[in-house]
XYZ file of C-alpha atoms in Angstrom:
362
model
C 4.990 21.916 -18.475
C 6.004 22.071 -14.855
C 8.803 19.875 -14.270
C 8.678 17.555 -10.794
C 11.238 15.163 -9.579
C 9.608 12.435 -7.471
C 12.165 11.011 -5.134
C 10.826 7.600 -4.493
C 11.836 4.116 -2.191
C 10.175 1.878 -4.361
C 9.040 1.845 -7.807
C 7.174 -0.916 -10.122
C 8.125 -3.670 -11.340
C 9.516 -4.852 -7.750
C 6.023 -5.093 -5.256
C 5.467 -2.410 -2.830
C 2.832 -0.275 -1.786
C 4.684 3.307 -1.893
C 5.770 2.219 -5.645
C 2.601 1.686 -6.776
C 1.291 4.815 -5.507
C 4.350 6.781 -7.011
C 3.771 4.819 -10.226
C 0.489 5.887 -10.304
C 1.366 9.521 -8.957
C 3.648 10.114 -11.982
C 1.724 8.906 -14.629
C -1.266 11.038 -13.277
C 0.726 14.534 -13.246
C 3.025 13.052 -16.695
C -0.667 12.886 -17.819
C -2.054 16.265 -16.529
C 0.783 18.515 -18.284
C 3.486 17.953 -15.642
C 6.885 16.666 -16.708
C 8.360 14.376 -14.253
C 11.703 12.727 -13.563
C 11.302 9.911 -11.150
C 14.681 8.731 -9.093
C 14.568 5.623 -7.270
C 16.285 1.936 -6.756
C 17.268 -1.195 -9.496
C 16.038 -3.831 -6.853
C 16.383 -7.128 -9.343
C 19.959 -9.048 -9.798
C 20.341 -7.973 -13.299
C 18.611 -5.215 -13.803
C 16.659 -6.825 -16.747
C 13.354 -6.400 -14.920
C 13.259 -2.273 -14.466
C 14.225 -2.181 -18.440
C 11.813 -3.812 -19.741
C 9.372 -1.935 -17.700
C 10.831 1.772 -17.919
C 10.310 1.206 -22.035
C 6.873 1.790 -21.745
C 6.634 4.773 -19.543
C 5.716 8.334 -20.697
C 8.162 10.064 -18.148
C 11.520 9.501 -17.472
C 13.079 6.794 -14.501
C 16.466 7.089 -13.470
C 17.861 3.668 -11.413
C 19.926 3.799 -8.874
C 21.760 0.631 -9.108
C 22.352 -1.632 -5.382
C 26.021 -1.915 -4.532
C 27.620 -4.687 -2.249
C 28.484 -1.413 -0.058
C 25.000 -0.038 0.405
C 26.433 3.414 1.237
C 28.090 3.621 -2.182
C 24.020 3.663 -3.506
C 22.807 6.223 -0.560
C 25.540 8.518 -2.156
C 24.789 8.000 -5.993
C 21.325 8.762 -4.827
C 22.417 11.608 -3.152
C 24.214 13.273 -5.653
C 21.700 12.016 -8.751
C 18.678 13.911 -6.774
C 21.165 16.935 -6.411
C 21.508 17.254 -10.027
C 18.143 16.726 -10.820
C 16.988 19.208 -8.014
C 18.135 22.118 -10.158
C 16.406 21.530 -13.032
C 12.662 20.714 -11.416
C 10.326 23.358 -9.601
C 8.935 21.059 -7.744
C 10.370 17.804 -5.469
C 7.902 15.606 -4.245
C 9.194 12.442 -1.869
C 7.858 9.100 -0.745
C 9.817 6.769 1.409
C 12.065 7.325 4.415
C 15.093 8.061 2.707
C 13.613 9.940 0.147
C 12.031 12.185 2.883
C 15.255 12.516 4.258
C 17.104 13.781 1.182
C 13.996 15.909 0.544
C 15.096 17.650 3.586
C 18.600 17.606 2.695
C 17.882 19.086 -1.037
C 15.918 22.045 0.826
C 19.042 23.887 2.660
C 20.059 24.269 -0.719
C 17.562 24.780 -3.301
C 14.220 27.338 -2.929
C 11.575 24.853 -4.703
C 8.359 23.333 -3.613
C 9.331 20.357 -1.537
C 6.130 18.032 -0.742
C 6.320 14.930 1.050
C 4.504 12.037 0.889
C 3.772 9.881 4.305
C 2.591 5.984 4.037
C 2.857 5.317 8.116
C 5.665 3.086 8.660
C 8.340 5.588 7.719
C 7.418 7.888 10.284
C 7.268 5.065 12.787
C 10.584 3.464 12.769
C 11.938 2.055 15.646
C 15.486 3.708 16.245
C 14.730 7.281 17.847
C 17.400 9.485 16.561
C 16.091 8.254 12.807
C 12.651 8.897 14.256
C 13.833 12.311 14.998
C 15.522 12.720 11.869
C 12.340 11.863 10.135
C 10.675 14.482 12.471
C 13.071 17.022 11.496
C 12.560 16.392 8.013
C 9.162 16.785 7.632
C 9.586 20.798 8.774
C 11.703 21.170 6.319
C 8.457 20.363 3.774
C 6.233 23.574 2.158
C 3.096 20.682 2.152
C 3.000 17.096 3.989
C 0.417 14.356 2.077
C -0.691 12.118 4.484
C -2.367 8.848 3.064
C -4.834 8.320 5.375
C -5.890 10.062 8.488
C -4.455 7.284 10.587
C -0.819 8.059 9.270
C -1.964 11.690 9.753
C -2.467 10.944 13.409
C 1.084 9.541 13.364
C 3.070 12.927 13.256
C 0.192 14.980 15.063
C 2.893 15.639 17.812
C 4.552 17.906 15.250
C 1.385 20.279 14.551
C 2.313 20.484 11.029
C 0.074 23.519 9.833
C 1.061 22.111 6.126
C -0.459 18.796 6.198
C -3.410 17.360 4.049
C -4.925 13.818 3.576
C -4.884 12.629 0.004
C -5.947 8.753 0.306
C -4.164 6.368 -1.651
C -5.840 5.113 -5.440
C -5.980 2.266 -7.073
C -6.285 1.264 -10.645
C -7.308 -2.289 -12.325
C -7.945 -3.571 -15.753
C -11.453 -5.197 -15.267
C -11.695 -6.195 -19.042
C -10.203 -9.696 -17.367
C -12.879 -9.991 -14.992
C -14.721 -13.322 -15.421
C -18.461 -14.385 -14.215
C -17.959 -14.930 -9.917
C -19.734 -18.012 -8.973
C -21.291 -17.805 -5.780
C -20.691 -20.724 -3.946
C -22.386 -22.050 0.002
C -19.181 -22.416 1.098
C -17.514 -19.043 2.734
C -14.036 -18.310 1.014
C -11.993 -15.640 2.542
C -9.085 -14.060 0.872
C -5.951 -11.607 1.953
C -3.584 -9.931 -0.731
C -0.504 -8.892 0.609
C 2.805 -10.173 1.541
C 2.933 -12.754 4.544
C 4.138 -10.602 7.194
C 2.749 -9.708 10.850
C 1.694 -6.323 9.595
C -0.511 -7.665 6.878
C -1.859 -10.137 9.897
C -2.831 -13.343 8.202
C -2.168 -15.128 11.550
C -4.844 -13.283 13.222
C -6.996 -14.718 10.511
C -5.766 -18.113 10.923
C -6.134 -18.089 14.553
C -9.798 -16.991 14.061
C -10.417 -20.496 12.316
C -11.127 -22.474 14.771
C -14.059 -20.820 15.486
C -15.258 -20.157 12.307
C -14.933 -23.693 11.152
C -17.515 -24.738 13.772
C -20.225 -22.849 12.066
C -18.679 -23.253 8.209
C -16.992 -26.428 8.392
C -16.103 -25.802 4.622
C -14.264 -21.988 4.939
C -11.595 -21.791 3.076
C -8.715 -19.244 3.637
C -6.462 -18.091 0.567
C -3.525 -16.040 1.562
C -1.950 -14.734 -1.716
C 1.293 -12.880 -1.851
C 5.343 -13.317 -1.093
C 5.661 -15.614 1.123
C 7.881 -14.062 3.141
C 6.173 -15.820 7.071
C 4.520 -19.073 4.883
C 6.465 -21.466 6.992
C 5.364 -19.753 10.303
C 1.756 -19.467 9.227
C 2.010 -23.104 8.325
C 3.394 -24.306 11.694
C 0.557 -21.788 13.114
C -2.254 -23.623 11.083
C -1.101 -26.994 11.834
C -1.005 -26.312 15.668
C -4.683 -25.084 15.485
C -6.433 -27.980 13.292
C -6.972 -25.902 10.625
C -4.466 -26.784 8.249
C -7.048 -28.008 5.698
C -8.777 -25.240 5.581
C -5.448 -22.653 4.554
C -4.241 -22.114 0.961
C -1.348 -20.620 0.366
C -1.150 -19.039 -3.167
C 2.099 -17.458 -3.328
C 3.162 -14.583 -5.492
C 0.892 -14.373 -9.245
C 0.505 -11.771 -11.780
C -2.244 -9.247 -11.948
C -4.833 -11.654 -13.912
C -4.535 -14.207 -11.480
C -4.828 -12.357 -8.409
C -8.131 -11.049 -10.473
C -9.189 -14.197 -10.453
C -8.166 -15.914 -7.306
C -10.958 -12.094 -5.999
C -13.380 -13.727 -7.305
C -13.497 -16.840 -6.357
C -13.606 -15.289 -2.981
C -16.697 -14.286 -0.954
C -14.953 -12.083 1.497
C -11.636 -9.912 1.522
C -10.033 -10.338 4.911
C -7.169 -7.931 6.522
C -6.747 -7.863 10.325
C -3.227 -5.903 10.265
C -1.324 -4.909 13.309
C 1.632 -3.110 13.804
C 5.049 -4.305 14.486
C 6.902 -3.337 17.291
C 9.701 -2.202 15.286
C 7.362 0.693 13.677
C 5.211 -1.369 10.425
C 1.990 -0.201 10.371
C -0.566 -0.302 7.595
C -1.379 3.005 6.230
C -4.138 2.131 4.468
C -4.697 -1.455 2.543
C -5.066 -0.734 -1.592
C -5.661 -4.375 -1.717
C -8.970 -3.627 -0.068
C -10.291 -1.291 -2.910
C -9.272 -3.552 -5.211
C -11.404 -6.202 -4.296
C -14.034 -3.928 -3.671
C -14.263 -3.270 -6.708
C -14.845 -6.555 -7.927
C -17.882 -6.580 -5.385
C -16.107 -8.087 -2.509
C -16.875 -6.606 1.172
C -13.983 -6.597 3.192
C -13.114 -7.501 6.857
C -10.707 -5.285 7.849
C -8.538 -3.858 11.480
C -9.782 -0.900 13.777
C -6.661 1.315 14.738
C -4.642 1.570 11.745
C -5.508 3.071 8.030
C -7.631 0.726 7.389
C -10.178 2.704 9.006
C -10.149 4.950 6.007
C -10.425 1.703 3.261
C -13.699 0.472 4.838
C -16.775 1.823 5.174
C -18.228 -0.122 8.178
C -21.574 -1.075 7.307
C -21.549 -0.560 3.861
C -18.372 -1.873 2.204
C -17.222 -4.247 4.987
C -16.879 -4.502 8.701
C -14.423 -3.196 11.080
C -13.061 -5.309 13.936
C -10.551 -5.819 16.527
C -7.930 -7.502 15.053
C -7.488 -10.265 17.091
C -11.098 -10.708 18.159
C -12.681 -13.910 17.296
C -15.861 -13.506 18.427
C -16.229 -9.689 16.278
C -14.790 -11.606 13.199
C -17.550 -14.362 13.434
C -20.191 -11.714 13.660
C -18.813 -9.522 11.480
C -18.847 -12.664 8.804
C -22.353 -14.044 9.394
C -23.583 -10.233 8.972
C -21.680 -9.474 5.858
C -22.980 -12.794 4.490
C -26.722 -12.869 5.400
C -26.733 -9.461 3.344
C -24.557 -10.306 0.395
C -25.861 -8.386 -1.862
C -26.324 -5.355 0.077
C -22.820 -5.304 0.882
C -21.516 -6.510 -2.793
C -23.033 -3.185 -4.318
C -21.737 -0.761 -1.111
C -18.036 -2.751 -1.814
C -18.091 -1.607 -5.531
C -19.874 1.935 -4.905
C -17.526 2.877 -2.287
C -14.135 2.177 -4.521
C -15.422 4.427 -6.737
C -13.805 6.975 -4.477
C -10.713 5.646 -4.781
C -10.095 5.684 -8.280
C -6.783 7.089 -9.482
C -8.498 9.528 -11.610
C -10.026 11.106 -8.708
C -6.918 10.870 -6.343
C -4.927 12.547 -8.827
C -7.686 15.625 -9.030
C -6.520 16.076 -5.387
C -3.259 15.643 -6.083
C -3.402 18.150 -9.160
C -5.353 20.905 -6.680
C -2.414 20.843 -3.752
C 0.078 21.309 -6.766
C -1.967 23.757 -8.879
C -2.240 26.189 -5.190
C-alpha cells in the first residue's frame, strides 16, 4: 500500500468545502489500496464532535487541537506533519496553510508533494502571503486545480505541473422522497450566508421576479453567518414575504428542503479580500435530484453548469438575465430536469477519484 499524508484546512464533521473534498479524497485512495494519514484541525469546543466521527473512518485522522495562542497550533501542526512526512511517499495538501507547509516539508524531504487549489487560497488579500502562496506552489511535483476558473487564478505562474481534477460529490439518495411539482416557482441556495455564496444578488433580483410569479419563494439554507443583513436587505426591497431562511440542517433535510425546490440558485461573487467560488458542489448535488441550476459567469461555477442543459449561466447581478434565464428553465422543465441529473453523473466521486488515482498512479 502506498502510504499518503493529506495535509488538510478543514476536515468533516465541521462544514467546509475543502473538507469535504479531502474527506472524500481519502476515503477514495484508503479505498483504492492507498494508506493514508490525514492531519488537520479539532474546530468544536470539546472536541466531542471529531471523535465520534473519526470512529468510523477506515484511515487514520490526527487533530490538531486550537489553542488560545493560535501560533502554539501552527507549530504542533508543523512539527506533527514533519513526523509524519518521513514515513509517507507521498504528501498531498489542501488549504492555504497546508500548501504552505507542503512547501516547507519539501526543502527537506524528496517525496511527491501535490497540491490541491480550491480558489480562494490563492487569492488572499495580503500580497506578501499572496507571494508566499506563489512561492509555494513551485515548490509542488503536480498542482490539482478544481476547476479551470481556479486554474486561471495562478496562470501568471506558468506552472508546467498543473491539471484540472473537478471537485465530486457523493449523496445517499435512498432518502429521496416523491418531488411534488408545484405552479408556484421555489428557488433554493445551499451554502453559508456570505457575499461569496451571493444570496443578496438573489434577493435583490425579487422584485422583479415577483411581478411575473407573485408566489416565488426563496429558501436560503445554510449558517447563517449574513441572515441579519439579508433580512434588513429583503425588508428594504418588499420582498420579505417571499424569503425563507432555513438555517443550518442535517443531510436528510437539506435532501428534502431540494426537492421541494424547482430551481437551484447561486449567483456568487468574489470578495474583495480574495473569496471566490471555485466551483459550487452544492450545484451537483441538486442536480442530481433533477434540479437545474441558476448559477454566476466568471467564477467556477462555469465548470458546475452546463448552460443549456443543466442550468443557465448569468451575470450575477443581472436581473433582467435571471428572469429570462428562469422563465426558460421553467417552460422546459423537463428537458432541463433530465440534463440536471445526466450531467452530475460526471461528477460522481467514483469517477473523480479515477482521475485522482491516474495523476498518482504516473
Amino acid at each position: 500500500m502506498t502510504k499518503t499524508l493529506i495535509l488538510t484546512s478543514e476536515f468533516p464533521p465541521q462544514p467546509g468545502g475543502i473538507g469535504n473534498h479531502a474527506y472524500n479524497l481519502a476515503k477514495g485512495l484508503q479505498d483504492n489500496g492507498f494508506e493514508v494519514h490525514l492531519v488537520c484541525d479539532t474546530r468544536s469546543q470539546n472536541g466531542e464532535e471529531e471523535r465520534e466521527f473519526d470512529k468510523n473512518l477506515a484511515f487514520e485522522v490526527i487533530r490538531i487541537s486550537r489553542k488560545k495562542i493560535i501560533l502554539f497550533s501552527y507549530l504542533k501542526r508543523i512539527t506533527t506533519a514533519f513526523s509524519l512526512a518521513s514515513k509517507n511517499k507521498i504528501v498531498i495538501c489542501s488549504g492555504k496553510f497546508s500548501l504552505w507547509l507542503g512547501a516547507l516539508l519539501s526543502l527537506f524531504f524528496k517525496k511527491e508533494f501535490i497540491a490541491i487549489i480550491h480558489g480562494s487560497e490563492v487569492r488572499l488579500p495580503n500580497k506578501l502571503l499572496r507571494k508566499l502562496t506563489d512561492i509555494s506552489l513551485n515548490r509542488f511535483n503536480k498542482v490539482i486545480a478544481v476547476s479551470n476558473y481556479t486554474k486561471s487564478l495562478v496562470s501568471h505562474l506558468g506552472l508546467k505541473n498543473i491539471e484540472v481534477v473537478p471537485n465530486g460529490f457523493e449523496m445517499d439518495l435512498n432518502v429521496r422522497v416523491q418531488r411534488k411539482k408545484d405552479p408556484v416557482p421555489v428557488l433554493i441556495t445551499v451554502g453559508n450566508l456570505t457575499q461569496r455564496k451571493g444570496q443578496h444578488n438573489v434577493i435583490k433580483a425579487l422584485p422583479l421576479l415577483l411581478k411575473k410569479y407573485p408566489d416565488l419563494k426563496y429558501n436560503m439554507v445554510g449558517i447563517p453567518t449574513n441572515k441579519k443583513k439579508l433580512e434588513k436587505l429583503a425588508l428594504d426591497l418588499k420582498v420579505e414575504n417571499a424569503v425563507v431562511f432555513s438555517g443550518k440542517v442535517s443531510e436528510d433535510e437539506k435532501i428534502e428542503l431540494l426537492q421541494l425546490a424547482d430551481i437551484f440558485v447561486m449567483l456568487s461573487e468574489s470578495t474583495q479580500t480574495g473569496d471566490v467560488e471555485g466551483f459550487g458542489i452544492a450545484i451537483l448535488e441538486a442536480n442530481a435530484l433533477g434540479i437545474p441550476a441558476i448559477g454566476a459567469l466568471g467564477c467556477g461555477i462555469e465548470d458546475a453548469i452546463k448552460d443549456g442543459a443543466s442550468g443557465k449561466l448569468i451575470n450575477n447581478n443581472n436581473s433582467k438575465q435571471f428572469e429570462s434565464a428562469l422563465e426558460e428553465i421553467l417552460n422546459h422543465y423537463e428537458t432541463y430536469s433530465k440534463g440536471a441529473k445526466t450531467w452530475s453523473q460526471n461528477f460522481t466521486w467514483e469517477k473523480v477519484i479515477k482521475a485522482y488515482l491516474k495523476i498518482l498512479e504516473n
